mmCIF file of C-alpha atoms and ligand atoms in Angstrom:
data_model
loop_
_atom_site.group_PDB
_atom_site.id
_atom_site.type_symbol
_atom_site.label_atom_id
_atom_site.label_comp_id
_atom_site.label_asym_id
_atom_site.label_seq_id
_atom_site.Cartn_x
_atom_site.Cartn_y
_atom_site.Cartn_z
ATOM 1 C CA UNK A 227 -19.104 -0.981 -18.035
ATOM 2 C CA UNK A 228 -17.950 -2.059 -14.572
ATOM 3 C CA UNK A 229 -18.028 0.508 -11.768
ATOM 4 C CA UNK A 230 -15.085 0.561 -9.356
ATOM 5 C CA UNK A 231 -14.867 2.449 -6.085
ATOM 6 C CA UNK A 232 -11.338 3.208 -4.916
ATOM 7 C CA UNK A 233 -11.165 4.316 -1.293
ATOM 8 C CA UNK A 234 -8.022 6.418 -0.844
ATOM 9 C CA UNK A 235 -7.674 7.272 -4.560
ATOM 10 C CA UNK A 236 -5.396 10.237 -3.809
ATOM 11 C CA UNK A 237 -2.557 7.995 -2.602
ATOM 12 C CA UNK A 238 0.191 6.255 -4.542
ATOM 13 C CA UNK A 239 -1.644 2.963 -5.110
ATOM 14 C CA UNK A 240 -5.011 4.665 -5.642
ATOM 15 C CA UNK A 241 -3.600 6.667 -8.536
ATOM 16 C CA UNK A 242 -1.949 3.692 -10.270
ATOM 17 C CA UNK A 243 -5.003 1.496 -9.722
ATOM 18 C CA UNK A 244 -7.304 4.175 -11.155
ATOM 19 C CA UNK A 245 -5.044 4.359 -14.208
ATOM 20 C CA UNK A 246 -5.150 0.569 -14.639
ATOM 21 C CA UNK A 247 -8.926 0.281 -14.237
ATOM 22 C CA UNK A 248 -9.614 3.186 -16.614
ATOM 23 C CA UNK A 249 -7.425 1.462 -19.200
ATOM 24 C CA UNK A 250 -9.542 -1.666 -18.725
ATOM 25 C CA UNK A 251 -12.713 0.302 -19.448
ATOM 26 C CA UNK A 252 -14.012 0.724 -15.886
ATOM 27 C CA UNK A 253 -15.897 3.728 -14.594
ATOM 28 C CA UNK A 254 -13.853 4.830 -11.586
ATOM 29 C CA UNK A 255 -15.092 6.716 -8.556
ATOM 30 C CA UNK A 256 -12.491 7.602 -5.937
ATOM 31 C CA UNK A 257 -12.916 8.679 -2.344
ATOM 32 C CA UNK A 258 -10.994 11.091 -0.188
ATOM 33 C CA UNK A 259 -11.793 12.191 3.374
ATOM 34 C CA UNK A 260 -12.537 15.614 1.916
ATOM 35 C CA UNK A 261 -12.751 15.520 -1.873
ATOM 36 C CA UNK A 262 -13.466 19.287 -1.943
ATOM 37 C CA UNK A 263 -10.007 20.214 -0.690
ATOM 38 C CA UNK A 264 -7.881 17.348 -2.030
ATOM 39 C CA UNK A 265 -5.764 18.330 -5.050
ATOM 40 C CA UNK A 266 -5.489 14.724 -6.313
ATOM 41 C CA UNK A 267 -2.041 15.674 -7.567
ATOM 42 C CA UNK A 268 -1.040 12.026 -8.096
ATOM 43 C CA UNK A 269 -3.928 11.582 -10.524
ATOM 44 C CA UNK A 270 -2.975 14.853 -12.208
ATOM 45 C CA UNK A 271 0.618 13.587 -12.587
ATOM 46 C CA UNK A 272 -0.708 10.492 -14.348
ATOM 47 C CA UNK A 273 -2.958 12.667 -16.542
ATOM 48 C CA UNK A 274 -6.197 11.010 -15.397
ATOM 49 C CA UNK A 275 -7.621 13.526 -12.920
ATOM 50 C CA UNK A 276 -10.479 14.482 -15.252
ATOM 51 C CA UNK A 277 -11.487 10.881 -15.884
ATOM 52 C CA UNK A 278 -12.155 9.949 -12.249
ATOM 53 C CA UNK A 279 -15.255 10.941 -10.291
ATOM 54 C CA UNK A 280 -14.609 11.979 -6.701
ATOM 55 C CA UNK A 281 -16.642 11.777 -3.557
ATOM 56 C CA UNK A 282 -15.941 12.495 0.103
ATOM 57 C CA UNK A 283 -16.077 9.546 2.464
ATOM 58 C CA UNK A 284 -15.003 9.061 6.054
ATOM 59 C CA UNK A 285 -14.270 5.374 6.591
ATOM 60 C CA UNK A 286 -14.793 5.686 10.329
ATOM 61 C CA UNK A 287 -18.340 7.000 9.858
ATOM 62 C CA UNK A 288 -20.733 4.184 8.900
ATOM 63 C CA UNK A 289 -23.366 6.594 7.609
ATOM 64 C CA UNK A 290 -20.845 8.160 5.242
ATOM 65 C CA UNK A 291 -19.685 4.740 3.982
ATOM 66 C CA UNK A 292 -23.205 3.429 3.409
ATOM 67 C CA UNK A 293 -24.263 6.644 1.691
ATOM 68 C CA UNK A 294 -21.367 6.443 -0.792
ATOM 69 C CA UNK A 295 -21.903 2.749 -1.549
ATOM 70 C CA UNK A 296 -25.631 3.325 -2.109
ATOM 71 C CA UNK A 297 -24.924 6.244 -4.438
ATOM 72 C CA UNK A 298 -22.028 4.731 -6.438
ATOM 73 C CA UNK A 299 -23.325 1.118 -6.581
ATOM 74 C CA UNK A 300 -19.869 -0.325 -7.252
ATOM 75 C CA UNK A 301 -19.169 -3.768 -8.702
ATOM 76 C CA UNK A 302 -15.734 -3.726 -7.080
ATOM 77 C CA UNK A 303 -14.400 -1.845 -4.053
ATOM 78 C CA UNK A 304 -10.691 -1.383 -3.418
ATOM 79 C CA UNK A 305 -9.938 -0.191 0.106
ATOM 80 C CA UNK A 306 -6.574 1.581 -0.035
ATOM 81 C CA UNK A 307 -7.441 4.275 2.502
ATOM 82 C CA UNK A 308 -6.214 4.695 6.052
ATOM 83 C CA UNK A 309 -3.190 5.936 7.938
ATOM 84 C CA UNK A 310 -0.382 4.237 5.996
ATOM 85 C CA UNK A 311 2.862 5.167 7.742
ATOM 86 C CA UNK A 312 4.472 2.719 10.189
ATOM 87 C CA UNK A 313 6.518 5.548 11.733
ATOM 88 C CA UNK A 314 3.493 7.827 12.229
ATOM 89 C CA UNK A 315 1.517 4.955 13.765
ATOM 90 C CA UNK A 316 3.722 5.082 16.868
ATOM 91 C CA UNK A 317 2.652 8.739 17.355
ATOM 92 C CA UNK A 318 -0.981 8.291 16.256
ATOM 93 C CA UNK A 319 -1.931 4.746 17.321
ATOM 94 C CA UNK A 320 -5.662 5.417 17.811
ATOM 95 C CA UNK A 321 -6.061 7.234 14.477
ATOM 96 C CA UNK A 322 -4.157 4.376 12.833
ATOM 97 C CA UNK A 323 -6.278 1.637 14.398
ATOM 98 C CA UNK A 324 -9.577 3.388 13.730
ATOM 99 C CA UNK A 325 -8.860 4.370 10.130
ATOM 100 C CA UNK A 326 -7.676 0.856 9.255
ATOM 101 C CA UNK A 327 -9.585 -1.611 11.465
ATOM 102 C CA UNK A 328 -12.840 0.305 12.011
ATOM 103 C CA UNK A 329 -12.677 1.619 8.450
ATOM 104 C CA UNK A 330 -12.447 -1.891 6.974
ATOM 105 C CA UNK A 331 -15.213 -3.139 9.269
ATOM 106 C CA UNK A 332 -17.518 -0.307 8.169
ATOM 107 C CA UNK A 333 -16.944 -1.209 4.516
ATOM 108 C CA UNK A 334 -17.610 -4.910 5.170
ATOM 109 C CA UNK A 335 -20.765 -4.092 7.139
ATOM 110 C CA UNK A 336 -22.008 -1.737 4.438
ATOM 111 C CA UNK A 337 -21.426 -4.395 1.735
ATOM 112 C CA UNK A 338 -23.282 -6.924 3.865
ATOM 113 C CA UNK A 339 -26.113 -4.452 4.448
ATOM 114 C CA UNK A 340 -26.516 -3.793 0.717
ATOM 115 C CA UNK A 341 -26.770 -7.531 -0.102
ATOM 116 C CA UNK A 342 -25.456 -7.033 -3.626
ATOM 117 C CA UNK A 343 -22.584 -9.072 -5.129
ATOM 118 C CA UNK A 344 -19.861 -6.465 -4.561
ATOM 119 C CA UNK A 345 -16.294 -7.737 -4.754
ATOM 120 C CA UNK A 346 -14.005 -6.285 -2.091
ATOM 121 C CA UNK A 347 -10.228 -5.878 -2.035
ATOM 122 C CA UNK A 348 -8.530 -4.835 1.193
ATOM 123 C CA UNK A 349 -4.994 -3.491 1.416
ATOM 124 C CA UNK A 350 -3.223 -5.635 3.982
ATOM 125 C CA UNK A 351 0.512 -5.470 4.588
ATOM 126 C CA UNK A 352 3.632 -7.609 4.884
ATOM 127 C CA UNK A 353 4.182 -5.677 8.148
ATOM 128 C CA UNK A 354 1.618 -8.072 9.699
ATOM 129 C CA UNK A 355 4.251 -10.833 9.705
ATOM 130 C CA UNK A 356 6.647 -8.788 11.822
ATOM 131 C CA UNK A 357 10.290 -9.704 11.543
ATOM 132 C CA UNK A 358 10.606 -12.412 8.893
ATOM 133 C CA UNK A 359 14.411 -12.436 8.945
ATOM 134 C CA UNK A 360 15.580 -14.108 5.743
ATOM 135 C CA UNK A 361 12.735 -16.661 5.735
ATOM 136 C CA UNK A 362 10.104 -15.506 3.243
ATOM 137 C CA UNK A 363 6.595 -15.254 4.698
ATOM 138 C CA UNK A 364 3.699 -16.827 2.817
ATOM 139 C CA UNK A 365 -0.073 -16.940 3.365
ATOM 140 C CA UNK A 366 0.314 -19.627 6.066
ATOM 141 C CA UNK A 367 2.945 -17.777 8.121
ATOM 142 C CA UNK A 368 1.841 -16.481 11.542
ATOM 143 C CA UNK A 369 1.287 -12.767 12.131
ATOM 144 C CA UNK A 370 3.555 -11.150 14.725
ATOM 145 C CA UNK A 371 2.849 -7.429 14.196
ATOM 146 C CA UNK A 372 5.345 -5.037 15.767
ATOM 147 C CA UNK A 373 3.847 -1.582 15.234
ATOM 148 C CA UNK A 374 0.415 -0.029 15.798
ATOM 149 C CA UNK A 375 0.122 0.060 11.991
ATOM 150 C CA UNK A 376 0.800 -3.673 11.689
ATOM 151 C CA UNK A 377 -1.580 -4.489 14.570
ATOM 152 C CA UNK A 378 -4.337 -2.541 12.779
ATOM 153 C CA UNK A 379 -3.599 -4.233 9.431
ATOM 154 C CA UNK A 380 -3.646 -7.658 11.112
ATOM 155 C CA UNK A 381 -7.051 -6.888 12.686
ATOM 156 C CA UNK A 382 -8.417 -5.785 9.304
ATOM 157 C CA UNK A 383 -7.050 -8.950 7.673
ATOM 158 C CA UNK A 384 -9.002 -11.141 10.105
ATOM 159 C CA UNK A 385 -12.137 -9.024 9.655
ATOM 160 C CA UNK A 386 -11.989 -9.721 5.920
ATOM 161 C CA UNK A 387 -11.387 -13.450 6.466
ATOM 162 C CA UNK A 388 -14.222 -13.583 8.991
ATOM 163 C CA UNK A 389 -16.784 -11.823 6.770
ATOM 164 C CA UNK A 390 -15.802 -14.043 3.844
ATOM 165 C CA UNK A 391 -16.367 -17.169 5.914
ATOM 166 C CA UNK A 392 -19.355 -16.057 7.979
ATOM 167 C CA UNK A 393 -21.376 -14.178 5.334
ATOM 168 C CA UNK A 394 -19.974 -15.495 2.063
ATOM 169 C CA UNK A 395 -18.693 -12.087 0.924
ATOM 170 C CA UNK A 396 -16.301 -11.960 -2.022
ATOM 171 C CA UNK A 397 -13.596 -10.312 0.064
ATOM 172 C CA UNK A 398 -9.827 -10.594 -0.439
ATOM 173 C CA UNK A 399 -6.749 -9.313 1.348
ATOM 174 C CA UNK A 400 -3.614 -8.504 -0.590
ATOM 175 C CA UNK A 401 -0.699 -8.877 1.814
ATOM 176 C CA UNK A 402 1.596 -6.487 0.000
ATOM 177 C CA UNK A 403 5.216 -5.909 0.881
ATOM 178 C CA UNK A 404 6.785 -2.465 0.275
ATOM 179 C CA UNK A 405 6.235 -1.051 -3.169
ATOM 180 C CA UNK A 406 7.594 2.241 -4.355
ATOM 181 C CA UNK A 407 7.284 4.745 -7.186
ATOM 182 C CA UNK A 408 7.804 8.439 -7.907
ATOM 183 C CA UNK A 409 4.361 9.016 -6.348
ATOM 184 C CA UNK A 410 5.597 7.988 -2.867
ATOM 185 C CA UNK A 411 5.520 10.941 -0.440
ATOM 186 C CA UNK A 412 8.912 12.009 0.989
ATOM 187 C CA UNK A 413 7.962 10.953 4.534
ATOM 188 C CA UNK A 414 8.636 7.389 3.359
ATOM 189 C CA UNK A 415 12.320 6.576 3.627
ATOM 190 C CA UNK A 416 12.756 5.454 0.012
ATOM 191 C CA UNK A 417 11.509 8.737 -1.438
ATOM 192 C CA UNK A 418 13.407 10.680 1.255
ATOM 193 C CA UNK A 419 16.605 8.985 0.016
ATOM 194 C CA UNK A 420 15.883 9.571 -3.670
ATOM 195 C CA UNK A 421 14.966 13.235 -3.053
ATOM 196 C CA UNK A 422 18.169 13.774 -1.021
ATOM 197 C CA UNK A 423 20.400 12.112 -3.626
ATOM 198 C CA UNK A 424 18.953 14.376 -6.326
ATOM 199 C CA UNK A 425 19.208 17.464 -4.111
ATOM 200 C CA UNK A 426 22.850 16.778 -3.207
ATOM 201 C CA UNK A 427 23.713 15.984 -6.837
ATOM 202 C CA UNK A 428 22.229 19.405 -7.630
ATOM 203 C CA UNK A 429 24.748 21.101 -5.314
ATOM 204 C CA UNK A 430 22.944 21.310 -1.937
ATOM 205 C CA UNK A 431 25.445 19.780 0.524
ATOM 206 C CA UNK A 432 23.075 19.365 3.531
ATOM 207 C CA UNK A 433 23.665 15.701 4.562
ATOM 208 C CA UNK A 434 20.886 13.113 4.584
ATOM 209 C CA UNK A 435 19.965 11.858 8.073
ATOM 210 C CA UNK A 436 18.797 8.256 8.325
ATOM 211 C CA UNK A 437 18.054 5.657 11.027
ATOM 212 C CA UNK A 438 19.005 1.981 10.941
ATOM 213 C CA UNK A 439 20.610 1.137 7.596
ATOM 214 C CA UNK A 440 20.898 -2.580 8.380
ATOM 215 C CA UNK A 441 17.168 -3.302 8.034
ATOM 216 C CA UNK A 442 16.217 -5.444 5.054
ATOM 217 C CA UNK A 443 13.097 -4.998 2.956
ATOM 218 C CA UNK A 444 11.421 -6.588 -0.060
ATOM 219 C CA UNK A 445 10.905 -3.577 -2.362
ATOM 220 C CA UNK A 446 8.805 -3.746 -5.515
ATOM 221 C CA UNK A 447 7.412 -1.438 -8.189
ATOM 222 C CA UNK A 448 3.981 -0.008 -7.288
ATOM 223 C CA UNK A 449 2.414 0.100 -10.795
ATOM 224 C CA UNK A 450 2.719 -3.679 -11.105
ATOM 225 C CA UNK A 451 1.448 -4.327 -7.554
ATOM 226 C CA UNK A 452 -1.927 -2.750 -8.409
ATOM 227 C CA UNK A 453 -2.274 -5.333 -11.214
ATOM 228 C CA UNK A 454 -2.282 -8.019 -8.505
ATOM 229 C CA UNK A 455 -5.128 -6.202 -6.674
ATOM 230 C CA UNK A 456 -7.204 -6.220 -9.850
ATOM 231 C CA UNK A 457 -6.421 -9.890 -10.569
ATOM 232 C CA UNK A 458 -7.564 -10.967 -7.087
ATOM 233 C CA UNK A 459 -11.067 -9.647 -7.819
ATOM 234 C CA UNK A 460 -11.240 -11.420 -11.211
ATOM 235 C CA UNK A 461 -10.919 -14.930 -9.693
ATOM 236 C CA UNK A 462 -13.832 -17.339 -9.224
ATOM 237 C CA UNK A 463 -13.197 -17.584 -5.491
ATOM 238 C CA UNK A 464 -12.066 -14.900 -3.020
ATOM 239 C CA UNK A 465 -8.699 -15.548 -1.385
ATOM 240 C CA UNK A 466 -5.708 -13.844 0.240
ATOM 241 C CA UNK A 467 -2.351 -13.416 -1.491
ATOM 242 C CA UNK A 468 1.165 -12.328 -0.554
ATOM 243 C CA UNK A 469 2.453 -9.866 -3.141
ATOM 244 C CA UNK A 470 6.195 -9.260 -3.121
ATOM 245 C CA UNK A 471 9.328 -9.648 -5.224
ATOM 246 C CA UNK A 472 10.707 -12.556 -3.154
ATOM 247 C CA UNK A 473 14.046 -10.766 -2.686
ATOM 248 C CA UNK A 474 15.174 -8.482 0.123
ATOM 249 C CA UNK A 475 17.942 -5.892 0.302
ATOM 250 C CA UNK A 476 19.369 -3.743 3.095
ATOM 251 C CA UNK A 477 18.461 -0.082 3.371
ATOM 252 C CA UNK A 478 22.193 0.614 2.988
ATOM 253 C CA UNK A 479 22.104 -1.115 -0.391
ATOM 254 C CA UNK A 480 19.108 1.034 -1.416
ATOM 255 C CA UNK A 481 20.976 4.202 -0.344
ATOM 256 C CA UNK A 482 24.156 3.147 -2.151
ATOM 257 C CA UNK A 483 22.249 2.488 -5.374
ATOM 258 C CA UNK A 484 20.320 5.782 -5.181
ATOM 259 C CA UNK A 485 23.488 7.860 -4.712
ATOM 260 C CA UNK A 486 25.386 5.856 -7.333
ATOM 261 C CA UNK A 487 22.572 6.578 -9.812
ATOM 262 C CA UNK A 488 23.374 10.303 -9.528
ATOM 263 C CA UNK A 489 27.152 9.723 -9.566
ATOM 264 C CA UNK A 490 27.796 10.070 -5.807
ATOM 265 C CA UNK A 491 29.311 7.937 -3.018
ATOM 266 C CA UNK A 492 26.643 7.770 -0.292
ATOM 267 C CA UNK A 493 29.221 7.530 2.510
ATOM 268 C CA UNK A 494 30.167 11.193 2.013
ATOM 269 C CA UNK A 495 26.571 12.415 2.355
ATOM 270 C CA UNK A 496 24.687 10.286 4.904
ATOM 271 C CA UNK A 497 24.627 10.699 8.701
ATOM 272 C CA UNK A 498 23.127 8.168 11.101
ATOM 273 C CA UNK A 499 20.625 9.789 13.470
ATOM 274 C CA UNK A 500 19.684 7.542 16.401
ATOM 275 C CA UNK A 501 16.475 9.527 17.020
ATOM 276 C CA UNK A 502 15.211 8.080 13.735
ATOM 277 C CA UNK A 503 15.432 4.489 15.024
ATOM 278 C CA UNK A 504 11.917 3.121 15.696
ATOM 279 C CA UNK A 505 10.772 1.778 19.098
ATOM 280 C CA UNK A 506 10.465 -1.678 17.466
ATOM 281 C CA UNK A 507 11.806 -2.073 13.977
ATOM 282 C CA UNK A 508 11.805 -5.141 11.788
ATOM 283 C CA UNK A 509 15.265 -6.449 10.974
ATOM 284 C CA UNK A 510 13.895 -8.195 7.894
ATOM 285 C CA UNK A 511 10.792 -8.124 5.711
ATOM 286 C CA UNK A 512 10.598 -10.728 2.954
ATOM 287 C CA UNK A 513 7.589 -12.254 1.191
ATOM 288 C CA UNK A 514 7.062 -15.443 -0.796
ATOM 289 C CA UNK A 515 4.808 -14.604 -3.783
ATOM 290 C CA UNK A 516 4.542 -18.224 -5.089
ATOM 291 C CA UNK A 517 0.780 -18.487 -4.549
ATOM 292 C CA UNK A 518 0.181 -15.288 -6.552
ATOM 293 C CA UNK A 519 2.353 -16.675 -9.349
ATOM 294 C CA UNK A 520 0.547 -20.025 -9.400
ATOM 295 C CA UNK A 521 -3.050 -18.826 -8.994
ATOM 296 C CA UNK A 522 -3.084 -15.273 -10.380
ATOM 297 C CA UNK A 523 -0.282 -15.606 -12.904
ATOM 298 C CA UNK A 524 1.236 -12.527 -11.251
ATOM 299 C CA UNK A 525 4.963 -12.038 -10.804
ATOM 300 C CA UNK A 526 7.074 -8.957 -10.003
ATOM 301 C CA UNK A 527 8.987 -7.873 -13.099
ATOM 302 C CA UNK A 528 11.127 -5.288 -11.317
ATOM 303 C CA UNK A 529 13.509 -5.794 -8.387
ATOM 304 C CA UNK A 530 14.933 -3.121 -6.068
ATOM 305 C CA UNK A 531 17.799 -1.920 -8.361
ATOM 306 C CA UNK A 532 15.282 -1.182 -11.165
ATOM 307 C CA UNK A 533 12.933 0.511 -8.685
ATOM 308 C CA UNK A 534 15.727 2.850 -7.523
ATOM 309 C CA UNK A 535 16.685 3.744 -11.111
ATOM 310 C CA UNK A 536 13.071 4.463 -12.082
ATOM 311 C CA UNK A 537 12.502 6.578 -8.957
ATOM 312 C CA UNK A 538 15.651 8.641 -9.598
HETATM 313 P P1 LIG B 680 -0.996 6.459 0.724
HETATM 314 O O1 LIG B 680 -0.286 7.020 -0.466
HETATM 315 O O2 LIG B 680 -0.621 6.964 2.065
HETATM 316 O O3 LIG B 680 -2.577 6.662 0.495
HETATM 317 C C1 LIG B 680 -3.489 6.310 1.478
HETATM 318 C C2 LIG B 680 -4.702 7.214 1.356
HETATM 319 O O4 LIG B 680 -5.516 6.996 2.517
HETATM 320 C C3 LIG B 680 -4.349 8.683 1.348
HETATM 321 O O5 LIG B 680 -4.285 9.187 0.034
HETATM 322 C C4 LIG B 680 -5.448 9.363 2.152
HETATM 323 O O6 LIG B 680 -6.463 9.888 1.320
HETATM 324 C C5 LIG B 680 -6.037 8.228 2.970
HETATM 325 N N1 LIG B 680 -5.660 8.415 4.388
HETATM 326 C C6 LIG B 680 -4.464 8.802 4.887
HETATM 327 N N2 LIG B 680 -4.520 8.876 6.217
HETATM 328 C C7 LIG B 680 -5.774 8.538 6.554
HETATM 329 C C8 LIG B 680 -6.468 8.446 7.791
HETATM 330 N N3 LIG B 680 -5.857 8.726 8.931
HETATM 331 N N4 LIG B 680 -7.762 8.074 7.769
HETATM 332 C C9 LIG B 680 -8.375 7.798 6.609
HETATM 333 N N5 LIG B 680 -7.786 7.879 5.397
HETATM 334 C C10 LIG B 680 -6.493 8.244 5.387
HETATM 335 O O7 LIG B 680 -0.847 4.860 0.739
HETATM 336 P P2 LIG B 680 -0.404 3.868 -0.453
HETATM 337 O O8 LIG B 680 1.071 3.753 -0.418
HETATM 338 O O9 LIG B 680 -1.109 4.242 -1.689
HETATM 339 O O10 LIG B 680 -0.983 2.486 0.098
HETATM 340 C C11 LIG B 680 -2.339 2.108 -0.134
HETATM 341 C C12 LIG B 680 -2.763 1.142 0.943
HETATM 342 O O11 LIG B 680 -1.908 -0.001 0.909
HETATM 343 C C13 LIG B 680 -2.673 1.692 2.363
HETATM 344 O O12 LIG B 680 -3.713 1.142 3.124
HETATM 345 C C14 LIG B 680 -1.345 1.173 2.853
HETATM 346 O O13 LIG B 680 -1.339 1.058 4.258
HETATM 347 C C15 LIG B 680 -1.305 -0.177 2.176
HETATM 348 N N6 LIG B 680 0.028 -0.718 1.928
HETATM 349 C C16 LIG B 680 0.946 0.037 1.266
HETATM 350 C C17 LIG B 680 2.212 -0.493 1.037
HETATM 351 C C18 LIG B 680 3.256 0.309 0.278
HETATM 352 O O14 LIG B 680 4.419 -0.114 0.263
HETATM 353 N N7 LIG B 680 2.892 1.391 -0.377
HETATM 354 C C19 LIG B 680 2.524 -1.788 1.461
HETATM 355 C C20 LIG B 680 1.547 -2.538 2.103
HETATM 356 C C21 LIG B 680 0.301 -1.988 2.324
HETATM 357 P P3 LIG B 680 -7.174 11.311 1.657
HETATM 358 O O15 LIG B 680 -6.178 12.173 2.343
HETATM 359 O O16 LIG B 680 -7.514 11.813 0.277
HETATM 360 O O17 LIG B 680 -8.372 10.985 2.482
#
């Protein structure tokens, strides 16, 4: 039985990945900064809370990381932990950088220290590319990060590449574009929109306030994105992969579809609030997943309109 360690198991991707690995017969241990107080409600929603072991781990504390790795002895580590909001990263840039860049480095160092053949997946982000416009970014596209979050993810990406090359670690980065599900917290704009559409359809007439509706994003379905993470660690050689649908849509289109799904016209219920515009926002985010299709046999089965329907 393979042993997996999922760092950040309480989050959206952690929950779906735990579900996938349990179904594949893995023993799954998940970390949280404080496992004693975390409710792990996402795992409870998926009905798998009792099948996962939990342990506390602070990614920014090397002793804590090494202690957990020594105790759990994982075959595979999935690092999904860290400050994950682009918006919050402008208000908490140091926390964002430390939890992502120092956190990843501590995991890589601990793996190196243990000298056992642990396979490592790191959650990188399509945000690293910056504004792609309508030209899809692939694994050879340059990084032009435009938020503290993206800067931190770019640093972590190069740490992984460096440790793979310098020390021969089996370490991979998944450069994932946005992926959504009902487990997304409402501070993310997609879930904020879905929650508001449902609330307004239920009779609450408080309008939904949003920022720039012209931005375009490549939105996929989270449960199938975690399959790509797993596949990366089953290859003979470690490598980096862009994971995306290959199609982008405007935020306005997402809003229109969400309100239409509950029988409403969004234009009667949405107000533009300029305070919600970000200091630097990406006009477009679009990924080219061809390498994942060719080498992993992975392809997104759901595009944005399906994602909206399933979230509603
Ligand atoms: P998420 O729901 O926010 O989960 C991330 C987990 O990390 C949280 O459950 C939390 O666990 C832990 N965490 C939060 N803030 C932290 C901090 N400051 N320091 C240390 N740990 C912290 O994120 P997700 O959507 O599942 O995404 C998983 C990973 O993929 C993240 O690294 C994210 O940045 C990356 N990613 C996500 C997307 C997407 O569209 N979802 C796209 C590209 C990349 P505890 O509170 O239990 O410690």
